[in-house]
Amino acid sequence: MMEVVLLHGLLLLLPLAALLLYRYNGTFQYFCKMAFFNCWIVAMATLLSPFVALRGRSVENMKLLRAAMLPLKHFCGIKMQVWGSEHLNIKEPYVIVCNHQACLDLMGMVEVIPDRCVPIAKKELMYMGTVGWACWLSGMIFIDRHKREDAIDVISQTARTMQRENLRVLIFPEGTRNQNKSMLPFKRGAFHLAVQAQVPIFPIVISPYWDFFSSKDKKFTSGTCTIRILPKVETQGLSPKDVPELTESVRQAMADVLNEMSANRCGDQRAEQPLLPRCAGAGAVRGPGSPQREEDATRTSN
């Protein structure tokens, strides 16, 4: 009888101990939040896959995946601030390039991704069970980074599809996750795609996560993430020989904004003090020059 009482007491103490650890131990909190983050993704992909399979492979399925991922920010305690969302309110196809820091970029991506937009991802993602299946059904484009000729062929096919189906494409041009203070050199695939399709480029910068997230230090607390959408960079009339300069000019513009965000408490700036200085003229800029900076409206999503 005594053993049963002790067992029940132990079972009651375990949840309390877990709550205390979560409250006061940062490493334990990090692993709990990361486990929940990944389990949510797997669970949503598993639940939604049968429904999106009824429609077949379609970019319209991305709306369901986006809706399923949006609540994650609330569970993780992350507040999202989006600046310049009106830039994406155009009907034509375009390419979005965004800096890539960690798995949390998923929350930023679903916050700004427009209709009829799909990411380009590494091919390995397609083989990650129900997650890969859900991504494939949503029209996500997979690329084999280790086979150059196959990658070039995918870029060419995507360029034709963009014009034919009015498709938008999101790419992380750094090619891998990077939590350093500076951006990695950009790979040119996104810019070749934009030039081949003769569509504009929209650079997007996500503020650093240092205040609330670090996989190295095992830190995952609550915080604010700011997403800045820069004015479009035109590619009309550009040719493949312009791609290197176009790539570097867009990277430099994004790096400048990232540096401003880093200096401004990781992007948690006041609404009346925009990140970029005012600049007269239209919001569009013709590549390969740096994107023109302009004051824009703010959309805050909690």
GROMACS .gro file of N, CA and C in nm, residues 27-145:
model
  357
   27THR      N    1   1.805   2.565  -2.086
   27THR     CA    2   1.833   2.454  -2.176
   27THR      C    3   1.713   2.360  -2.187
   28PHE      N    4   1.651   2.332  -2.074
   28PHE     CA    5   1.531   2.247  -2.073
   28PHE      C    6   1.419   2.313  -2.153
   29GLN      N    7   1.404   2.445  -2.134
   29GLN     CA    8   1.302   2.519  -2.209
   29GLN      C    9   1.329   2.514  -2.359
   30TYR      N   10   1.456   2.525  -2.397
   30TYR     CA   11   1.494   2.519  -2.539
   30TYR      C   12   1.451   2.385  -2.601
   31PHE      N   13   1.484   2.274  -2.534
   31PHE     CA   14   1.451   2.143  -2.590
   31PHE      C   15   1.300   2.119  -2.591
   32CYS      N   16   1.231   2.171  -2.491
   32CYS     CA   17   1.084   2.156  -2.490
   32CYS      C   18   1.021   2.231  -2.607
   33LYS      N   19   1.065   2.354  -2.628
   33LYS     CA   20   1.008   2.435  -2.736
   33LYS      C   21   1.043   2.379  -2.873
   34MET      N   22   1.165   2.331  -2.888
   34MET     CA   23   1.205   2.274  -3.017
   34MET      C   24   1.128   2.145  -3.044
   35ALA      N   25   1.106   2.065  -2.940
   35ALA     CA   26   1.028   1.942  -2.958
   35ALA      C   27   0.885   1.976  -2.999
   36PHE      N   28   0.828   2.076  -2.932
   36PHE     CA   29   0.691   2.115  -2.968
   36PHE      C   30   0.687   2.171  -3.110
   37PHE      N   31   0.786   2.254  -3.146
   37PHE     CA   32   0.793   2.314  -3.280
   37PHE      C   33   0.794   2.206  -3.388
   38ASN      N   34   0.881   2.107  -3.371
   38ASN     CA   35   0.892   2.001  -3.472
   38ASN      C   36   0.772   1.908  -3.472
   39CYS      N   37   0.720   1.879  -3.354
   39CYS     CA   38   0.601   1.792  -3.346
   39CYS      C   39   0.480   1.859  -3.411
   40TRP      N   40   0.468   1.990  -3.394
   40TRP     CA   41   0.357   2.063  -3.457
   40TRP      C   42   0.365   2.051  -3.609
   41ILE      N   43   0.484   2.068  -3.663
   41ILE     CA   44   0.501   2.061  -3.809
   41ILE      C   45   0.465   1.921  -3.860
   42VAL      N   46   0.516   1.819  -3.792
   42VAL     CA   47   0.487   1.681  -3.835
   42VAL      C   48   0.338   1.651  -3.821
   43ALA      N   49   0.278   1.693  -3.710
   43ALA     CA   50   0.136   1.665  -3.687
   43ALA      C   51   0.048   1.734  -3.790
   44MET      N   52   0.076   1.862  -3.819
   44MET     CA   53  -0.004   1.935  -3.917
   44MET      C   54   0.012   1.876  -4.057
   45ALA      N   55   0.135   1.840  -4.092
   45ALA     CA   56   0.158   1.779  -4.223
   45ALA      C   57   0.084   1.646  -4.235
   46THR      N   58   0.084   1.568  -4.127
   46THR     CA   59   0.016   1.438  -4.128
   46THR      C   60  -0.135   1.454  -4.138
   47LEU      N   61  -0.188   1.551  -4.064
   47LEU     CA   62  -0.334   1.572  -4.065
   47LEU      C   63  -0.383   1.631  -4.197
   48LEU      N   64  -0.304   1.719  -4.256
   48LEU     CA   65  -0.350   1.789  -4.377
   48LEU      C   66  -0.324   1.712  -4.506
   49SER      N   67  -0.227   1.622  -4.503
   49SER     CA   68  -0.189   1.552  -4.627
   49SER      C   69  -0.306   1.482  -4.696
   50PRO      N   70  -0.392   1.409  -4.623
   50PRO     CA   71  -0.506   1.345  -4.693
   50PRO      C   72  -0.599   1.445  -4.760
   51PHE      N   73  -0.617   1.562  -4.697
   51PHE     CA   74  -0.708   1.662  -4.754
   51PHE      C   75  -0.649   1.727  -4.879
   52VAL      N   76  -0.520   1.763  -4.873
   52VAL     CA   77  -0.459   1.827  -4.990
   52VAL      C   78  -0.438   1.725  -5.102
   53ALA      N   79  -0.429   1.596  -5.065
   53ALA     CA   80  -0.412   1.492  -5.167
   53ALA      C   81  -0.536   1.480  -5.255
   54LEU      N   82  -0.652   1.514  -5.201
   54LEU     CA   83  -0.775   1.509  -5.279
   54LEU      C   84  -0.770   1.604  -5.398
   55ARG      N   85  -0.702   1.717  -5.380
   55ARG     CA   86  -0.690   1.815  -5.487
   55ARG      C   87  -0.576   1.780  -5.581
   56GLY      N   88  -0.481   1.701  -5.532
   56GLY     CA   89  -0.362   1.672  -5.612
   56GLY      C   90  -0.257   1.779  -5.591
   57ARG      N   91  -0.147   1.765  -5.659
   57ARG     CA   92  -0.037   1.861  -5.643
   57ARG      C   93  -0.078   1.997  -5.698
   58SER      N   94  -0.082   2.098  -5.611
   58SER     CA   95  -0.127   2.230  -5.652
   58SER      C   96  -0.070   2.336  -5.559
   59VAL      N   97  -0.035   2.450  -5.616
   59VAL     CA   98   0.016   2.561  -5.536
   59VAL      C   99  -0.091   2.614  -5.442
   60GLU      N  100  -0.218   2.591  -5.473
   60GLU     CA  101  -0.327   2.637  -5.387
   60GLU      C  102  -0.326   2.565  -5.252
   61ASN      N  103  -0.265   2.446  -5.247
   61ASN     CA  104  -0.257   2.375  -5.120
   61ASN      C  105  -0.167   2.447  -5.019
   62MET      N  106  -0.082   2.536  -5.068
   62MET     CA  107   0.007   2.610  -4.979
   62MET      C  108  -0.073   2.696  -4.881
   63LYS      N  109  -0.194   2.737  -4.918
   63LYS     CA  110  -0.277   2.817  -4.827
   63LYS      C  111  -0.310   2.740  -4.700
   64LEU      N  112  -0.339   2.609  -4.716
   64LEU     CA  113  -0.370   2.526  -4.600
   64LEU      C  114  -0.250   2.509  -4.510
   65LEU      N  115  -0.134   2.483  -4.569
   65LEU     CA  116  -0.013   2.466  -4.489
   65LEU      C  117   0.021   2.596  -4.416
   66ARG      N  118   0.005   2.707  -4.485
   66ARG     CA  119   0.033   2.837  -4.423
   66ARG      C  120  -0.058   2.861  -4.304
   67ALA      N  121  -0.187   2.833  -4.320
   67ALA     CA  122  -0.283   2.852  -4.211
   67ALA      C  123  -0.249   2.763  -4.092
   68ALA      N  124  -0.197   2.643  -4.119
   68ALA     CA  125  -0.163   2.551  -4.011
   68ALA      C  126  -0.038   2.594  -3.935
   69MET      N  127   0.052   2.665  -4.003
   69MET     CA  128   0.177   2.707  -3.941
   69MET      C  129   0.166   2.841  -3.868
   70LEU      N  130   0.068   2.923  -3.904
   70LEU     CA  131   0.057   3.057  -3.845
   70LEU      C  132   0.043   3.057  -3.692
   71PRO      N  133  -0.032   2.963  -3.631
   71PRO     CA  134  -0.045   2.967  -3.484
   71PRO      C  135   0.084   2.938  -3.408
   72LEU      N  136   0.185   2.885  -3.474
   72LEU     CA  137   0.309   2.847  -3.406
   72LEU      C  138   0.371   2.965  -3.331
   73LYS      N  139   0.363   3.083  -3.389
   73LYS     CA  140   0.427   3.200  -3.326
   73LYS      C  141   0.368   3.227  -3.188
   74HIS      N  142   0.238   3.203  -3.171
   74HIS     CA  143   0.175   3.226  -3.042
   74HIS      C  144   0.222   3.124  -2.938
   75PHE      N  145   0.231   2.998  -2.978
   75PHE     CA  146   0.277   2.895  -2.886
   75PHE      C  147   0.424   2.914  -2.847
   76CYS      N  148   0.502   2.968  -2.941
   76CYS     CA  149   0.645   2.990  -2.913
   76CYS      C  150   0.672   3.124  -2.846
   77GLY      N  151   0.571   3.207  -2.834
   77GLY     CA  152   0.589   3.336  -2.769
   77GLY      C  153   0.662   3.437  -2.855
   78ILE      N  154   0.646   3.427  -2.987
   78ILE     CA  155   0.715   3.517  -3.079
   78ILE      C  156   0.617   3.617  -3.138
   79LYS      N  157   0.648   3.743  -3.127
   79LYS     CA  158   0.567   3.849  -3.186
   79LYS      C  159   0.628   3.889  -3.320
   80MET      N  160   0.546   3.892  -3.424
   80MET     CA  161   0.593   3.924  -3.558
   80MET      C  162   0.554   4.067  -3.596
   81GLN      N  163   0.652   4.142  -3.647
   81GLN     CA  164   0.627   4.275  -3.702
   81GLN      C  165   0.671   4.275  -3.848
   82VAL      N  166   0.579   4.310  -3.937
   82VAL     CA  167   0.609   4.310  -4.081
   82VAL      C  168   0.606   4.453  -4.133
   83TRP      N  169   0.714   4.492  -4.198
   83TRP     CA  170   0.727   4.626  -4.256
   83TRP      C  171   0.733   4.614  -4.409
   84GLY      N  172   0.652   4.693  -4.477
   84GLY     CA  173   0.660   4.698  -4.623
   84GLY      C  174   0.580   4.591  -4.694
   85SER      N  175   0.477   4.536  -4.629
   85SER     CA  176   0.400   4.428  -4.691
   85SER      C  177   0.328   4.473  -4.817
   86GLU      N  178   0.303   4.604  -4.829
   86GLU     CA  179   0.231   4.653  -4.948
   86GLU      C  180   0.312   4.636  -5.076
   87HIS      N  181   0.443   4.617  -5.063
   87HIS     CA  182   0.526   4.599  -5.183
   87HIS      C  183   0.487   4.472  -5.260
   88LEU      N  184   0.439   4.373  -5.188
   88LEU     CA  185   0.406   4.245  -5.251
   88LEU      C  186   0.267   4.242  -5.313
   89ASN      N  187   0.195   4.352  -5.303
   89ASN     CA  188   0.058   4.356  -5.355
   89ASN      C  189   0.055   4.388  -5.505
   90ILE      N  190   0.119   4.305  -5.582
   90ILE     CA  191   0.114   4.317  -5.728
   90ILE      C  192   0.072   4.183  -5.785
   91LYS      N  193   0.011   4.185  -5.902
   91LYS     CA  194  -0.047   4.063  -5.960
   91LYS      C  195   0.052   3.982  -6.042
   92GLU      N  196   0.162   4.042  -6.080
   92GLU     CA  197   0.258   3.973  -6.167
   92GLU      C  198   0.343   3.874  -6.089
   93PRO      N  199   0.407   3.778  -6.157
   93PRO     CA  200   0.499   3.685  -6.088
   93PRO      C  201   0.627   3.757  -6.046
   94TYR      N  202   0.690   3.704  -5.943
   94TYR     CA  203   0.816   3.763  -5.897
   94TYR      C  204   0.893   3.662  -5.814
   95VAL      N  205   1.018   3.697  -5.784
   95VAL     CA  206   1.105   3.613  -5.702
   95VAL      C  207   1.130   3.684  -5.570
   96ILE      N  208   1.115   3.612  -5.460
   96ILE     CA  209   1.146   3.664  -5.326
   96ILE      C  210   1.276   3.601  -5.280
   97VAL      N  211   1.369   3.684  -5.234
   97VAL     CA  212   1.493   3.634  -5.174
   97VAL      C  213   1.496   3.677  -5.028
   98CYS      N  214   1.535   3.586  -4.939
   98CYS     CA  215   1.528   3.612  -4.796
   98CYS      C  216   1.650   3.552  -4.727
   99ASN      N  217   1.697   3.619  -4.622
   99ASN     CA  218   1.808   3.564  -4.544
   99ASN      C  219   1.759   3.443  -4.464
  100HIS      N  220   1.853   3.353  -4.435
  100HIS     CA  221   1.819   3.224  -4.374
  100HIS      C  222   1.901   3.205  -4.248
  101GLN      N  223   1.834   3.204  -4.131
  101GLN     CA  224   1.906   3.195  -4.004
  101GLN      C  225   1.885   3.062  -3.932
  102ALA      N  226   1.760   3.017  -3.923
  102ALA     CA  227   1.731   2.897  -3.845
  102ALA      C  228   1.596   2.840  -3.888
  103CYS      N  229   1.555   2.733  -3.822
  103CYS     CA  230   1.425   2.673  -3.852
  103CYS      C  231   1.311   2.769  -3.822
  104LEU      N  232   1.334   2.869  -3.736
  104LEU     CA  233   1.230   2.967  -3.704
  104LEU      C  234   1.193   3.051  -3.826
  105ASP      N  235   1.275   3.050  -3.930
  105ASP     CA  236   1.243   3.124  -4.052
  105ASP      C  237   1.109   3.080  -4.110
  106LEU      N  238   1.069   2.957  -4.076
  106LEU     CA  239   0.940   2.907  -4.123
  106LEU      C  240   0.826   2.998  -4.076
  107MET      N  241   0.834   3.046  -3.951
  107MET     CA  242   0.730   3.133  -3.899
  107MET      C  243   0.729   3.267  -3.972
  108GLY      N  244   0.846   3.317  -4.005
  108GLY     CA  245   0.854   3.442  -4.081
  108GLY      C  246   0.806   3.424  -4.224
  109MET      N  247   0.837   3.307  -4.282
  109MET     CA  248   0.798   3.280  -4.420
  109MET      C  249   0.646   3.278  -4.435
  110VAL      N  250   0.578   3.206  -4.345
  110VAL     CA  251   0.432   3.197  -4.358
  110VAL      C  252   0.365   3.330  -4.324
  111GLU      N  253   0.436   3.418  -4.254
  111GLU     CA  254   0.381   3.548  -4.219
  111GLU      C  255   0.369   3.639  -4.342
  112VAL      N  256   0.461   3.624  -4.438
  112VAL     CA  257   0.466   3.717  -4.552
  112VAL      C  258   0.438   3.652  -4.687
  113ILE      N  259   0.440   3.520  -4.692
  113ILE     CA  260   0.428   3.454  -4.823
  113ILE      C  261   0.294   3.488  -4.889
  114PRO      N  262   0.297   3.537  -5.013
  114PRO     CA  263   0.172   3.575  -5.079
  114PRO      C  264   0.103   3.453  -5.143
  115ASP      N  265  -0.014   3.478  -5.200
  115ASP     CA  266  -0.083   3.371  -5.273
  115ASP      C  267  -0.002   3.329  -5.395
  116ARG      N  268  -0.017   3.202  -5.431
  116ARG     CA  269   0.050   3.146  -5.548
  116ARG      C  270   0.202   3.162  -5.539
  117CYS      N  271   0.253   3.137  -5.421
  117CYS     CA  272   0.397   3.145  -5.400
  117CYS      C  273   0.444   3.014  -5.337
  118VAL      N  274   0.553   2.960  -5.391
  118VAL     CA  275   0.610   2.837  -5.338
  118VAL      C  276   0.760   2.856  -5.315
  119PRO      N  277   0.812   2.794  -5.211
  119PRO     CA  278   0.957   2.800  -5.188
  119PRO      C  279   1.031   2.699  -5.276
  120ILE      N  280   1.157   2.728  -5.300
  120ILE     CA  281   1.248   2.629  -5.357
  120ILE      C  282   1.330   2.572  -5.243
  121ALA      N  283   1.330   2.439  -5.228
  121ALA     CA  284   1.396   2.375  -5.114
  121ALA      C  285   1.488   2.264  -5.163
  122LYS      N  286   1.577   2.222  -5.073
  122LYS     CA  287   1.668   2.112  -5.108
  122LYS      C  288   1.587   1.983  -5.124
  123LYS      N  289   1.634   1.898  -5.212
  123LYS     CA  290   1.561   1.777  -5.249
  123LYS      C  291   1.545   1.681  -5.131
  124GLU      N  292   1.638   1.687  -5.034
  124GLU     CA  293   1.631   1.595  -4.920
  124GLU      C  294   1.500   1.612  -4.842
  125LEU      N  295   1.443   1.732  -4.844
  125LEU     CA  296   1.320   1.757  -4.770
  125LEU      C  297   1.204   1.671  -4.821
  126MET      N  298   1.208   1.638  -4.949
  126MET     CA  299   1.099   1.560  -5.009
  126MET      C  300   1.088   1.420  -4.949
  127TYR      N  301   1.196   1.371  -4.888
  127TYR     CA  302   1.196   1.235  -4.834
  127TYR      C  303   1.175   1.232  -4.683
  128MET      N  304   1.126   1.343  -4.626
  128MET     CA  305   1.103   1.350  -4.481
  128MET      C  306   0.959   1.312  -4.446
  129GLY      N  307   0.917   1.194  -4.486
  129GLY     CA  308   0.787   1.140  -4.450
  129GLY      C  309   0.670   1.228  -4.493
  130THR      N  310   0.574   1.243  -4.401
  130THR     CA  311   0.454   1.321  -4.434
  130THR      C  312   0.484   1.469  -4.456
  131VAL      N  313   0.591   1.519  -4.394
  131VAL     CA  314   0.629   1.659  -4.417
  131VAL      C  315   0.670   1.680  -4.562
  132GLY      N  316   0.753   1.590  -4.613
  132GLY     CA  317   0.795   1.599  -4.752
  132GLY      C  318   0.679   1.581  -4.849
  133TRP      N  319   0.588   1.489  -4.814
  133TRP     CA  320   0.472   1.465  -4.900
  133TRP      C  321   0.382   1.588  -4.904
  134ALA      N  322   0.358   1.649  -4.788
  134ALA     CA  323   0.275   1.769  -4.783
  134ALA      C  324   0.339   1.884  -4.861
  135CYS      N  325   0.471   1.897  -4.851
  135CYS     CA  326   0.541   2.002  -4.926
  135CYS      C  327   0.529   1.978  -5.077
  136TRP      N  328   0.544   1.853  -5.118
  136TRP     CA  329   0.533   1.821  -5.261
  136TRP      C  330   0.392   1.848  -5.311
  137LEU      N  331   0.291   1.808  -5.234
  137LEU     CA  332   0.153   1.831  -5.274
  137LEU      C  333   0.120   1.979  -5.282
  138SER      N  334   0.194   2.061  -5.208
  138SER     CA  335   0.169   2.206  -5.209
  138SER      C  336   0.245   2.278  -5.321
  139GLY      N  337   0.307   2.201  -5.408
  139GLY     CA  338   0.373   2.261  -5.523
  139GLY      C  339   0.514   2.307  -5.498
  140MET      N  340   0.571   2.276  -5.382
  140MET     CA  341   0.708   2.319  -5.353
  140MET      C  342   0.805   2.262  -5.456
  141ILE      N  343   0.903   2.343  -5.495
  141ILE     CA  344   1.000   2.305  -5.597
  141ILE      C  345   1.126   2.253  -5.529
  142PHE      N  346   1.169   2.133  -5.566
  142PHE     CA  347   1.286   2.072  -5.503
  142PHE      C  348   1.404   2.075  -5.600
  143ILE      N  349   1.520   2.101  -5.543
  143ILE     CA  350   1.640   2.114  -5.625
  143ILE      C  351   1.753   2.031  -5.564
  144ASP      N  352   1.828   1.962  -5.649
  144ASP     CA  353   1.942   1.883  -5.604
  144ASP      C  354   2.066   1.972  -5.612
  145ARG      N  355   2.113   2.015  -5.496
  145ARG     CA  356   2.225   2.109  -5.491
  145ARG      C  357   2.357   2.045  -5.534
   0.00000   0.00000   0.00000
